[in-house]
Short mmCIF file of C-alpha atoms and ligand atoms in Angstrom, two decimals:
data_model
loop_
_atom_site.label_atom_id
_atom_site.label_comp_id
_atom_site.label_asym_id
_atom_site.label_seq_id
_atom_site.Cartn_x
_atom_site.Cartn_y
_atom_site.Cartn_z
CA MET A 1 -1.26 19.30 -35.51
CA THR A 2 1.04 22.30 -34.36
CA PRO A 3 -1.03 25.36 -34.17
CA THR A 4 -0.25 28.73 -36.14
CA PRO A 5 2.00 30.33 -34.20
CA VAL A 6 0.69 33.78 -33.05
CA ARG A 7 2.48 37.12 -33.57
CA ARG A 8 3.60 38.81 -30.72
CA LEU A 9 4.35 42.09 -29.56
CA PRO A 10 6.69 43.77 -29.62
CA SER A 11 6.07 43.65 -33.44
CA SER A 12 7.77 44.69 -36.92
CA GLN A 13 6.41 48.19 -35.91
CA GLY A 14 8.51 48.56 -32.47
CA HIS A 15 5.91 48.25 -30.22
CA ASP A 16 6.83 47.75 -27.01
CA SER A 17 4.68 45.33 -25.45
CA ALA A 18 5.24 46.42 -21.67
CA PRO A 19 2.66 49.26 -21.89
CA LEU A 20 0.14 47.80 -23.87
CA ARG A 21 0.47 44.37 -21.60
CA SER A 22 -0.49 46.51 -18.60
CA GLN A 23 -3.56 47.92 -19.58
CA LEU A 24 -5.27 44.60 -19.92
CA VAL A 25 -8.16 44.90 -17.62
CA ILE A 26 -10.11 40.90 -16.65
CA TYR A 27 -13.28 41.16 -15.23
CA SER A 28 -12.76 39.09 -11.98
CA SER A 29 -16.16 37.09 -11.01
CA LEU A 30 -14.75 36.95 -7.07
CA SER A 31 -14.61 40.73 -6.82
CA LYS A 32 -17.28 41.39 -9.06
CA GLN A 33 -14.88 43.78 -10.75
CA LYS A 34 -12.79 44.98 -13.38
CA GLU A 35 -8.86 44.45 -12.29
CA GLY A 36 -5.92 45.45 -13.66
CA PHE A 37 -4.06 42.52 -14.84
CA ILE A 38 -0.50 41.23 -13.77
CA PRO A 39 0.73 37.69 -13.74
CA LEU A 40 2.33 36.34 -10.56
CA GLN A 41 5.49 35.80 -12.54
CA SER A 42 6.38 38.26 -14.39
CA ASP A 43 6.45 37.29 -18.33
CA THR A 44 4.07 33.71 -17.70
CA VAL A 45 0.50 32.93 -17.42
CA THR A 46 -0.86 30.28 -15.48
CA MET A 47 -4.67 29.20 -16.81
CA TYR A 48 -6.41 26.34 -15.61
CA THR A 49 -9.93 26.09 -17.54
CA CYS A 50 -12.53 23.65 -17.06
CA GLY A 51 -13.10 21.33 -19.72
CA LEU A 52 -15.48 18.80 -21.01
CA THR A 53 -17.20 15.74 -18.75
CA VAL A 54 -16.79 13.58 -21.36
CA ASN A 55 -19.74 11.45 -21.43
CA TYR A 56 -20.87 13.13 -24.76
CA LEU A 57 -20.30 15.14 -28.12
CA MET A 58 -19.25 18.69 -27.22
CA HIS A 59 -22.11 20.78 -28.05
CA ILE A 60 -22.37 24.38 -29.21
CA GLY A 61 -22.62 25.96 -25.82
CA HIS A 62 -19.41 24.41 -25.36
CA ALA A 63 -17.81 25.10 -27.82
CA ARG A 64 -18.37 29.11 -27.01
CA CYS A 65 -16.10 28.54 -23.80
CA TYR A 66 -13.73 26.31 -25.20
CA VAL A 67 -13.54 28.80 -28.41
CA PHE A 68 -13.48 31.85 -25.59
CA TRP A 69 -10.62 30.33 -23.57
CA ASP A 70 -8.43 30.19 -26.91
CA ILE A 71 -9.04 33.75 -27.62
CA VAL A 72 -7.43 34.47 -24.32
CA HIS A 73 -4.71 32.39 -24.76
CA ARG A 74 -3.70 33.62 -28.10
CA TYR A 75 -4.29 36.94 -26.79
CA LEU A 76 -2.02 36.92 -23.82
CA GLN A 77 0.44 35.43 -26.16
CA TYR A 78 -0.21 38.22 -28.64
CA LEU A 79 0.91 40.48 -25.78
CA GLY A 80 3.84 38.57 -25.42
CA PHE A 81 3.05 36.48 -22.41
CA LYS A 82 4.17 33.15 -22.29
CA VAL A 83 1.36 30.95 -21.76
CA THR A 84 0.76 27.72 -19.56
CA HIS A 85 -2.49 26.48 -20.12
CA VAL A 86 -3.89 23.58 -18.65
CA SER A 87 -7.46 21.86 -19.47
CA ASN A 88 -8.73 18.97 -17.96
CA VAL A 89 -10.37 16.44 -19.19
CA THR A 90 -13.44 14.81 -17.34
CA ASP A 91 -13.09 11.50 -17.82
CA ILE A 92 -14.51 9.91 -14.70
CA SER A 93 -18.45 11.10 -14.16
CA VAL A 94 -20.13 8.41 -13.99
CA ASP A 95 -24.28 8.16 -14.43
CA ASP A 96 -27.46 6.18 -15.39
CA ASN A 97 -27.03 7.08 -19.08
CA ILE A 98 -23.56 5.76 -19.20
CA LEU A 99 -23.78 2.69 -16.66
CA ARG A 100 -26.87 2.08 -19.33
CA ARG A 101 -24.55 2.32 -22.63
CA LEU A 102 -21.78 0.14 -20.95
CA ARG A 103 -24.27 -2.85 -20.08
CA GLU A 104 -25.29 -2.26 -24.03
CA THR A 105 -22.30 -2.05 -25.90
CA GLY A 106 -20.09 -4.37 -23.91
CA GLU A 107 -17.61 -1.55 -23.67
CA SER A 108 -15.13 -1.06 -20.73
CA PHE A 109 -15.99 1.95 -19.03
CA GLN A 110 -12.22 3.07 -19.91
CA GLN A 111 -12.77 2.21 -23.44
CA LEU A 112 -15.69 4.72 -23.95
CA VAL A 113 -14.26 7.21 -22.42
CA THR A 114 -11.37 7.15 -24.24
CA ARG A 115 -13.36 7.41 -27.22
CA HIS A 116 -14.84 10.35 -26.19
CA THR A 117 -12.03 12.14 -25.36
CA GLN A 118 -10.38 11.40 -28.83
CA ASP A 119 -13.89 13.09 -29.96
CA TYR A 120 -13.72 15.96 -27.99
CA ILE A 121 -9.85 16.95 -28.74
CA GLU A 122 -10.62 16.56 -32.63
CA ASP A 123 -13.78 18.90 -32.05
CA ARG A 124 -11.71 21.19 -30.25
CA ARG A 125 -8.75 20.89 -33.04
CA ARG A 126 -12.14 21.44 -35.80
CA LEU A 127 -13.02 24.67 -34.46
CA GLY A 128 -9.13 25.92 -34.39
CA ILE A 129 -8.68 25.71 -30.74
CA ALA A 130 -4.82 25.64 -29.86
CA ASP A 131 -4.13 22.36 -27.94
CA PRO A 132 -3.11 23.14 -24.38
CA TYR A 133 0.46 22.62 -23.04
CA THR A 134 -1.51 19.57 -21.13
CA TYR A 135 -4.93 18.15 -21.89
CA SER A 136 -5.10 16.53 -17.91
CA ILE A 137 -7.07 13.53 -17.82
CA ALA A 138 -9.04 12.95 -14.43
CA THR A 139 -8.27 9.41 -14.89
CA GLN A 140 -4.74 9.50 -14.92
CA HIS A 141 -4.70 11.49 -11.90
CA ILE A 142 -6.13 9.40 -9.11
CA HIS A 143 -3.17 9.08 -7.31
CA GLU A 144 -2.85 13.23 -7.10
CA MET A 145 -6.50 12.97 -6.09
CA ILE A 146 -6.12 10.78 -3.59
CA GLU A 147 -2.78 12.59 -1.78
CA LEU A 148 -4.76 16.22 -1.80
CA VAL A 149 -7.78 14.00 -0.19
CA GLN A 150 -5.48 12.15 2.63
CA GLN A 151 -4.27 15.92 2.71
CA LEU A 152 -7.38 17.57 3.74
CA LEU A 153 -8.18 14.82 6.08
CA ASP A 154 -4.78 14.93 7.96
CA GLN A 155 -5.89 19.09 8.15
CA GLY A 156 -9.05 18.04 9.95
CA HIS A 157 -10.67 19.95 6.32
CA ALA A 158 -12.45 16.36 5.72
CA TYR A 159 -14.21 13.50 7.43
CA ILE A 160 -14.62 9.84 6.74
CA ALA A 161 -18.38 8.70 6.45
CA ASP A 162 -19.77 5.50 5.21
CA ASP A 163 -20.27 6.26 1.58
CA GLY A 164 -17.26 8.36 1.08
CA VAL A 165 -15.17 10.94 2.09
CA TYR A 166 -16.45 14.67 2.50
CA PHE A 167 -14.79 18.02 2.60
CA ARG A 168 -16.42 19.73 5.89
CA ILE A 169 -17.03 22.98 5.04
CA SER A 170 -17.50 24.46 8.41
CA THR A 171 -13.34 24.70 8.39
CA TYR A 172 -13.58 27.19 5.68
CA PRO A 173 -14.79 30.65 6.31
CA GLU A 174 -14.61 31.96 3.50
CA TYR A 175 -16.90 29.36 1.50
CA GLY A 176 -19.06 31.16 -0.41
CA LYS A 177 -17.10 33.79 -1.55
CA LEU A 178 -17.37 33.36 -5.12
CA SER A 179 -21.00 32.67 -6.01
CA GLY A 180 -22.21 34.53 -2.77
CA ILE A 181 -24.15 31.28 -1.50
CA ASP A 182 -24.71 31.46 2.29
CA PRO A 183 -23.60 27.80 3.89
CA GLY A 184 -26.16 28.74 6.22
CA LYS A 185 -28.72 28.57 3.96
CA LEU A 186 -27.96 25.57 1.88
CA ARG A 187 -30.79 23.04 1.60
CA THR A 188 -30.70 19.48 0.51
CA GLY A 189 -31.65 19.41 -3.40
CA ALA A 190 -32.79 23.68 -2.61
CA SER A 191 -30.43 24.55 -5.22
CA GLY A 192 -30.82 21.44 -7.52
CA ARG A 193 -26.77 21.15 -7.44
CA ILE A 194 -26.67 19.50 -3.66
CA THR A 195 -26.81 15.68 -4.63
CA LYS A 196 -30.03 15.04 -2.84
CA ASP A 197 -28.51 10.94 -1.75
CA GLU A 198 -25.30 12.00 0.22
CA TYR A 199 -26.88 11.49 3.68
CA ASP A 200 -23.71 10.52 5.59
CA LYS A 201 -22.60 13.43 5.68
CA GLU A 202 -22.08 15.68 8.71
CA SER A 203 -23.65 19.02 6.94
CA VAL A 204 -25.23 19.64 3.83
CA GLY A 205 -23.14 21.30 2.54
CA ASP A 206 -20.57 19.69 2.46
CA PHE A 207 -19.72 17.70 -0.68
CA ALA A 208 -18.12 14.14 -1.65
CA LEU A 209 -13.97 14.21 -2.18
CA TRP A 210 -14.31 10.60 -2.78
CA LYS A 211 -17.39 8.18 -2.93
CA ARG A 212 -17.45 4.62 -2.10
CA ALA A 213 -18.80 2.50 -5.58
CA ALA A 214 -21.87 1.16 -5.71
CA PRO A 215 -21.77 -2.83 -6.79
CA GLY A 216 -21.73 -2.74 -11.09
CA GLU A 217 -19.76 0.90 -11.25
CA PRO A 218 -16.58 1.75 -11.95
CA TYR A 219 -14.00 1.98 -8.86
CA TRP A 220 -10.49 2.76 -8.45
CA HIS A 221 -8.85 1.50 -4.92
CA SER A 222 -8.09 4.23 -2.22
CA PRO A 223 -7.05 3.90 1.32
CA TRP A 224 -10.89 4.58 1.73
CA GLY A 225 -11.84 1.31 -0.44
CA PRO A 226 -12.88 0.88 -3.92
CA GLY A 227 -14.66 4.13 -5.24
CA ARG A 228 -13.84 7.22 -7.46
CA PRO A 229 -12.78 11.13 -6.92
CA GLY A 230 -15.57 13.65 -6.38
CA TRP A 231 -16.09 15.76 -9.48
CA HIS A 232 -14.44 18.80 -7.62
CA ILE A 233 -11.20 17.23 -6.79
CA GLU A 234 -10.00 16.55 -9.76
CA CYS A 235 -9.54 20.20 -10.82
CA SER A 236 -7.77 20.88 -7.56
CA ALA A 237 -5.71 18.19 -7.75
CA MET A 238 -4.69 18.65 -11.50
CA SER A 239 -3.83 22.62 -11.52
CA ARG A 240 -2.00 21.93 -8.26
CA LYS A 241 0.25 19.53 -9.89
CA TYR A 242 0.54 21.55 -13.73
CA LEU A 243 0.68 24.97 -12.08
CA GLY A 244 1.20 25.08 -8.58
CA GLU A 245 -0.91 26.68 -5.65
CA THR A 246 -1.96 29.93 -6.84
CA ILE A 247 -2.61 30.16 -10.38
CA ASP A 248 -3.25 33.74 -12.29
CA ILE A 249 -6.49 32.28 -14.79
CA SER A 250 -9.07 29.94 -14.12
CA GLY A 251 -12.37 29.53 -15.25
CA GLY A 252 -15.51 28.22 -17.26
CA GLY A 253 -18.75 28.77 -17.85
CA GLU A 254 -21.48 30.34 -15.63
CA ASP A 255 -23.28 27.43 -14.43
CA ASN A 256 -19.54 26.23 -12.78
CA ILE A 257 -19.45 28.90 -10.14
CA PHE A 258 -21.46 27.26 -7.96
CA PRO A 259 -20.81 24.08 -6.70
CA HIS A 260 -18.21 23.53 -8.58
CA HIS A 261 -15.72 26.20 -8.64
CA GLU A 262 -16.61 27.37 -5.10
CA ASN A 263 -15.74 23.71 -4.11
CA SER A 264 -12.44 23.90 -5.99
CA ILE A 265 -11.91 27.17 -3.82
CA ALA A 266 -12.79 25.42 -0.04
CA GLN A 267 -10.55 22.28 -1.16
CA SER A 268 -8.02 24.38 -2.50
CA GLU A 269 -7.44 27.32 0.27
CA ALA A 270 -7.86 24.80 2.55
CA ALA A 271 -5.18 22.68 2.19
CA SER A 272 -2.65 25.45 1.11
CA GLY A 273 -3.21 28.00 3.11
CA LYS A 274 -3.08 30.31 -0.20
CA SER A 275 -5.26 31.81 -2.67
CA TYR A 276 -6.10 29.77 -5.30
CA VAL A 277 -6.93 31.45 -8.57
CA ARG A 278 -5.99 35.23 -9.12
CA PHE A 279 -8.70 35.97 -11.83
CA TRP A 280 -11.69 33.57 -12.02
CA MET A 281 -13.60 34.58 -15.32
CA HIS A 282 -16.83 32.95 -16.59
CA VAL A 283 -18.53 32.37 -19.73
CA ARG A 284 -22.39 32.86 -19.41
CA HIS A 285 -25.14 30.57 -21.79
CA LEU A 286 -25.66 30.16 -24.90
CA MET A 287 -29.32 30.12 -26.32
CA LEU A 288 -30.07 28.37 -29.59
CA ASN A 289 -32.86 29.60 -31.78
CA GLY A 290 -33.66 32.04 -27.97
CA GLU A 291 -34.38 28.74 -26.18
CA ARG A 292 -32.71 26.57 -24.09
CA MET A 293 -30.58 24.12 -25.89
CA SER A 294 -32.29 20.72 -25.14
CA LYS A 295 -31.89 17.34 -26.83
CA SER A 296 -35.35 16.27 -25.74
CA THR A 297 -37.14 18.94 -27.84
CA GLY A 298 -34.33 18.99 -30.82
CA ASN A 299 -33.09 22.53 -30.00
CA PHE A 300 -29.81 21.18 -29.55
CA ILE A 301 -26.74 20.92 -31.92
CA THR A 302 -22.80 19.49 -31.77
CA ALA A 303 -20.45 21.88 -32.53
CA ARG A 304 -19.07 18.82 -34.96
CA GLU A 305 -22.27 19.55 -36.64
CA ALA A 306 -22.39 23.08 -36.96
CA ALA A 307 -19.20 23.39 -38.09
CA SER A 308 -19.77 20.79 -40.90
CA LYS A 309 -23.07 22.51 -42.02
CA TYR A 310 -21.87 26.40 -41.49
CA GLY A 311 -17.92 26.16 -41.75
CA ALA A 312 -15.31 26.15 -38.12
CA ALA A 313 -14.57 29.97 -39.24
CA LEU A 314 -17.94 31.03 -39.08
CA VAL A 315 -18.85 28.80 -36.56
CA ARG A 316 -16.08 30.61 -34.24
CA LEU A 317 -16.75 34.53 -35.72
CA SER A 318 -20.53 33.80 -34.69
CA LEU A 319 -19.76 33.08 -31.57
CA LEU A 320 -16.93 35.59 -31.07
CA SER A 321 -19.60 38.48 -31.87
CA THR A 322 -20.96 39.09 -28.45
CA HIS A 323 -18.96 39.74 -25.59
CA TYR A 324 -18.32 36.13 -23.36
CA ARG A 325 -20.31 37.90 -20.23
CA LYS A 326 -23.27 38.46 -22.40
CA ARG A 327 -25.50 35.28 -22.71
CA MET A 328 -25.91 34.83 -26.67
CA ASP A 329 -28.25 33.52 -28.81
CA PHE A 330 -26.98 31.21 -31.76
CA THR A 331 -29.37 32.09 -34.82
CA GLU A 332 -29.92 31.90 -38.63
CA THR A 333 -29.27 35.27 -38.22
CA LEU A 334 -26.69 35.65 -36.46
CA ILE A 335 -24.92 32.83 -39.30
CA ALA A 336 -26.09 34.84 -42.08
CA ALA A 337 -24.46 38.14 -40.50
CA ALA A 338 -21.16 35.97 -40.11
CA GLU A 339 -21.46 34.38 -43.59
CA GLY A 340 -20.95 37.89 -45.17
CA ARG A 341 -18.65 39.33 -43.10
CA ILE A 342 -16.35 36.00 -43.59
CA LYS A 343 -16.62 36.92 -47.11
CA GLN A 344 -15.53 40.74 -47.14
CA LEU A 345 -12.60 39.16 -45.08
CA GLN A 346 -11.82 36.45 -47.90
CA TYR A 347 -11.96 39.22 -50.17
CA ALA A 348 -9.71 41.55 -48.49
CA ILE A 349 -7.29 39.10 -47.86
CA ALA A 350 -6.98 38.02 -51.95
CA VAL A 351 -6.98 41.96 -52.84
CA LEU A 352 -3.88 42.10 -50.77
CA ARG A 353 -2.31 38.92 -52.23
CA PHE A 354 -3.04 40.35 -55.63
CA PHE A 355 -1.22 43.73 -55.35
CA LYS A 356 1.18 41.85 -53.12
CA GLU A 357 2.01 39.76 -56.16
CA LYS A 358 2.40 42.66 -58.42
CA LYS A 359 4.90 44.37 -55.95
CA PRO A 360 3.95 47.68 -57.26
CA PRO A 361 6.14 50.72 -56.13
CA THR A 362 4.92 53.62 -53.16
CA LYS A 363 1.98 55.22 -53.89
CA PRO A 364 0.69 58.41 -53.24
CA LYS A 365 -2.62 57.61 -51.20
CA ASP A 366 -0.91 54.95 -49.25
CA ASP A 367 -0.37 57.33 -46.19
CA LEU A 368 -4.02 57.48 -45.75
CA LEU A 369 -4.55 53.55 -45.66
CA SER A 370 -1.23 53.17 -43.30
CA MET A 371 -2.94 55.78 -40.69
CA ALA A 372 -6.68 53.38 -41.07
CA ILE A 373 -4.56 50.26 -40.32
CA GLY A 374 -2.84 52.03 -37.68
CA GLU A 375 -6.06 53.01 -35.73
CA ALA A 376 -7.41 49.98 -36.51
CA GLU A 377 -4.80 48.03 -35.26
CA GLU A 378 -5.32 50.25 -31.79
CA GLN A 379 -8.70 50.12 -31.93
CA PHE A 380 -8.90 46.08 -31.60
CA ARG A 381 -5.79 45.84 -28.91
CA ALA A 382 -8.28 48.50 -27.30
CA ALA A 383 -11.41 46.35 -27.35
CA MET A 384 -8.94 43.07 -26.15
CA ASN A 385 -7.37 44.72 -23.31
CA ASP A 386 -11.04 45.99 -22.32
CA ASP A 387 -11.94 42.31 -20.54
CA PHE A 388 -11.41 40.30 -24.03
CA ASN A 389 -14.32 42.85 -25.97
CA THR A 390 -14.25 40.45 -29.01
CA ALA A 391 -17.79 42.13 -30.02
CA LEU A 392 -16.37 45.51 -30.22
CA ALA A 393 -13.37 43.85 -31.60
CA ILE A 394 -14.77 42.24 -34.74
CA THR A 395 -17.03 45.26 -35.13
CA GLN A 396 -14.22 47.37 -35.34
CA LEU A 397 -12.17 44.99 -37.84
CA PHE A 398 -14.91 45.08 -40.50
CA HIS A 399 -15.10 48.88 -40.32
CA PHE A 400 -11.52 48.55 -41.30
CA ILE A 401 -11.88 46.30 -43.59
CA GLU A 402 -14.85 48.55 -45.14
CA SER A 403 -12.49 50.98 -45.28
CA LEU A 404 -9.83 49.30 -47.04
CA HIS A 405 -12.62 48.36 -50.34
CA HIS A 406 -13.42 51.57 -50.03
CA HIS A 407 -9.85 52.59 -50.54
CA ILE A 408 -8.86 50.28 -53.06
CA ASP A 409 -12.56 50.64 -54.96
CA LYS A 410 -11.57 54.38 -54.69
CA TYR A 411 -8.05 54.57 -56.02
CA HIS A 412 -7.35 51.12 -57.50
CA GLU A 413 -3.68 50.93 -56.04
CA LEU A 414 -1.80 50.06 -53.09
CA GLY A 415 2.24 50.21 -52.69
CA SER A 416 4.10 47.36 -51.77
CA ASN A 417 4.94 48.68 -47.98
CA ILE A 418 1.19 49.85 -47.27
CA VAL A 419 0.24 45.79 -48.34
CA GLU A 420 2.99 44.37 -46.47
CA LYS A 421 2.28 45.79 -43.65
CA THR A 422 -1.87 45.63 -44.24
CA LEU A 423 -1.53 41.65 -44.02
CA PHE A 424 0.68 41.69 -41.39
CA VAL A 425 -1.67 43.33 -38.77
CA LEU A 426 -5.21 41.24 -40.55
CA GLU A 427 -2.74 37.99 -40.31
CA GLY A 428 -2.00 38.79 -36.10
CA ILE A 429 -5.75 39.59 -35.51
CA CYS A 430 -7.09 37.23 -37.51
CA THR A 431 -4.80 34.12 -36.32
CA ILE A 432 -5.94 35.08 -32.46
CA LEU A 433 -9.65 35.21 -33.92
CA PHE A 434 -9.77 32.22 -36.15
CA GLY A 435 -6.53 30.47 -34.59
CA ASP A 436 -5.74 27.71 -37.00
CA LEU A 437 -8.38 28.11 -39.44
CA TYR A 438 -7.01 31.56 -40.64
CA GLU A 439 -4.63 29.37 -42.79
CA LYS A 440 -6.81 26.59 -42.58
CA GLU A 441 -9.96 27.71 -43.91
CA LEU A 442 -10.11 31.33 -43.83
CA ALA A 443 -7.17 32.29 -46.40
CA PRO A 444 -5.91 28.96 -47.19
CA ILE A 445 -2.41 29.69 -49.95
CA PRO A 446 -3.97 27.32 -53.51
CA ASP A 447 -0.68 25.20 -54.08
CA SER A 448 0.99 26.11 -57.54
CA HIS A 449 -1.17 23.10 -59.53
CA THR A 450 -4.45 25.04 -58.55
CA ARG A 451 -2.86 28.77 -59.43
CA GLN A 452 -1.48 27.63 -62.89
CA LEU A 453 -5.13 26.05 -63.52
CA VAL A 454 -7.07 28.79 -62.39
CA GLU A 455 -5.09 31.64 -63.57
CA PHE A 456 -5.14 29.34 -67.34
CA ILE A 457 -9.06 29.79 -66.88
CA LEU A 458 -9.43 33.18 -65.97
CA THR A 459 -7.12 33.99 -69.10
CA GLU A 460 -9.95 32.23 -71.35
CA ARG A 461 -12.28 33.58 -69.52
CA GLU A 462 -11.29 36.80 -70.02
CA GLN A 463 -11.16 36.46 -73.42
CA LEU A 464 -14.38 35.57 -73.59
CA ARG A 465 -15.25 38.99 -71.64
CA GLN A 466 -13.40 40.68 -74.58
CA ASN A 467 -15.75 39.06 -76.89
CA LYS A 468 -18.74 39.74 -75.08
CA ASP A 469 -19.58 36.19 -74.79
CA PHE A 470 -20.80 36.75 -70.64
CA ASN A 471 -23.12 33.72 -70.51
CA LYS A 472 -19.84 31.39 -70.96
CA ALA A 473 -17.99 33.55 -68.89
CA ASP A 474 -20.37 33.08 -66.56
CA VAL A 475 -20.53 29.76 -66.97
CA LEU A 476 -16.50 29.07 -65.79
CA ARG A 477 -17.31 31.76 -62.76
CA LYS A 478 -20.23 29.54 -61.70
CA MET A 479 -17.82 26.29 -62.44
CA LEU A 480 -14.61 27.66 -60.29
CA ARG A 481 -17.15 28.77 -57.44
CA GLU A 482 -18.85 24.85 -57.62
CA SER A 483 -14.84 23.85 -57.06
CA GLY A 484 -14.05 26.07 -53.96
CA ILE A 485 -12.98 29.11 -56.08
CA GLU A 486 -14.29 32.50 -55.91
CA VAL A 487 -13.99 34.97 -58.36
CA ILE A 488 -14.54 38.99 -58.81
CA ASP A 489 -14.09 40.83 -61.28
CA THR A 490 -12.43 44.45 -61.06
CA PRO A 491 -10.82 47.39 -62.84
CA ASP A 492 -7.32 45.77 -62.42
CA GLY A 493 -8.68 42.24 -63.16
CA PRO A 494 -10.01 39.39 -61.98
CA ILE A 495 -9.27 38.65 -57.95
CA TRP A 496 -9.53 35.23 -56.72
CA TRP A 497 -9.22 33.38 -53.47
CA LYS A 498 -9.67 29.36 -52.16
CA THR A 499 -12.77 28.59 -50.01
CA ALA A 500 -11.76 25.26 -48.24
CA GLN A 501 -14.57 23.14 -47.49
CA PRO A 502 -15.88 23.91 -44.40
CA ALA A 503 -14.52 20.86 -41.98
CA LEU A 504 -16.10 17.76 -41.82
ZN1 ZN B 601 -13.14 22.14 -13.60
#
């Protein structure tokens, strides 16, 4: 699948992208403040985001993270940066549940995780998320992980114990700088994140780089015997392979801060002696109906269930309606609000396409709308430049959509130039917010057969309306709606658009 190309600046309106780029500020989870964003290389941004542990299907909380990274990726492209985005797939995590399922199904570990990886990539695409430069699959990079572990051993940052290889955090004085954790105060099990059964390590904060396999567990060969890499080492090894020792942006969910990212920093910086990540970003938790998601209580929804039930564009809009550093609650109220907005937006695009076909000359009131769309684009950029404030960007976008509807209701006319300009700006903004779903789901262009058929039915319907046979006219409209065609009657004639079926 080829993602819809993102409109880049400078746009046809002659913007110079450099001043706009320089206005981008990002909140750094490391410095705990907003910082001006300048990438290491002037035109290229390197970005590594933590992907799914593919033991289970992606849920709506994961989707919040991945949709957000897609926004960051697309907005940086819009600003004119080339973005080299790598996202990993953790297909190496072994737990009791996985081992039990392998025994029950007779599937091999590799078969199971390959199937789950395909599901994960499908679910991302279902939500309009662009594929990264590469999906780095953990089991395909065991060699790079072994190399990094060996380097840390050679440098004295790691040691071999009976049950594996550990990172010695006392050799990295800055340990704790991301999470604020004091390594001297770490207690086994105290945080719930330090594995209790790692008895062979020297210090409680030391963490596994390589784990020897227990009988019956999947394993890979290594200089330290059969086993598997620790979770943290995969991101350090794979980001180094594809993006080098220092990367511009990295992040994950807020629960990745400790221990995952703290340990990733320690490994990478101890090995390279350089800064690992310049901008750490973390997305906060998503609640479902006011509570934490939990499979056992049934308060749980996978991303594919949500996309199928509500439509993927609607899910995306809902997820982006809260700023990524705020906790959000995914509720039916939120869905209902997003549903109304999706319809408003579809109608606006349909109206603009309707006028575009008529190719009208310049109209006296076009200047009013020209100013409004210019301001809307400025406001969108200002919100996004302020630490990717999608919540504000969306609010402002819909203020503009409302003013567009008012303008059309009041003046009933738009000139070709302003129609083209408005569509251009709206499509640019929507491609960032909705990704590939803009053309697939939000504003699909009907094929010529559908167009002819709908135009014919609408002509017949207009005849019925003129003959005051409103009942039959309503029946036709209802039939069209059931076939995925929405119709609104206006003084300029019926305006219609195709609503894509929710992705299944
Ligand atoms: Zn990671």
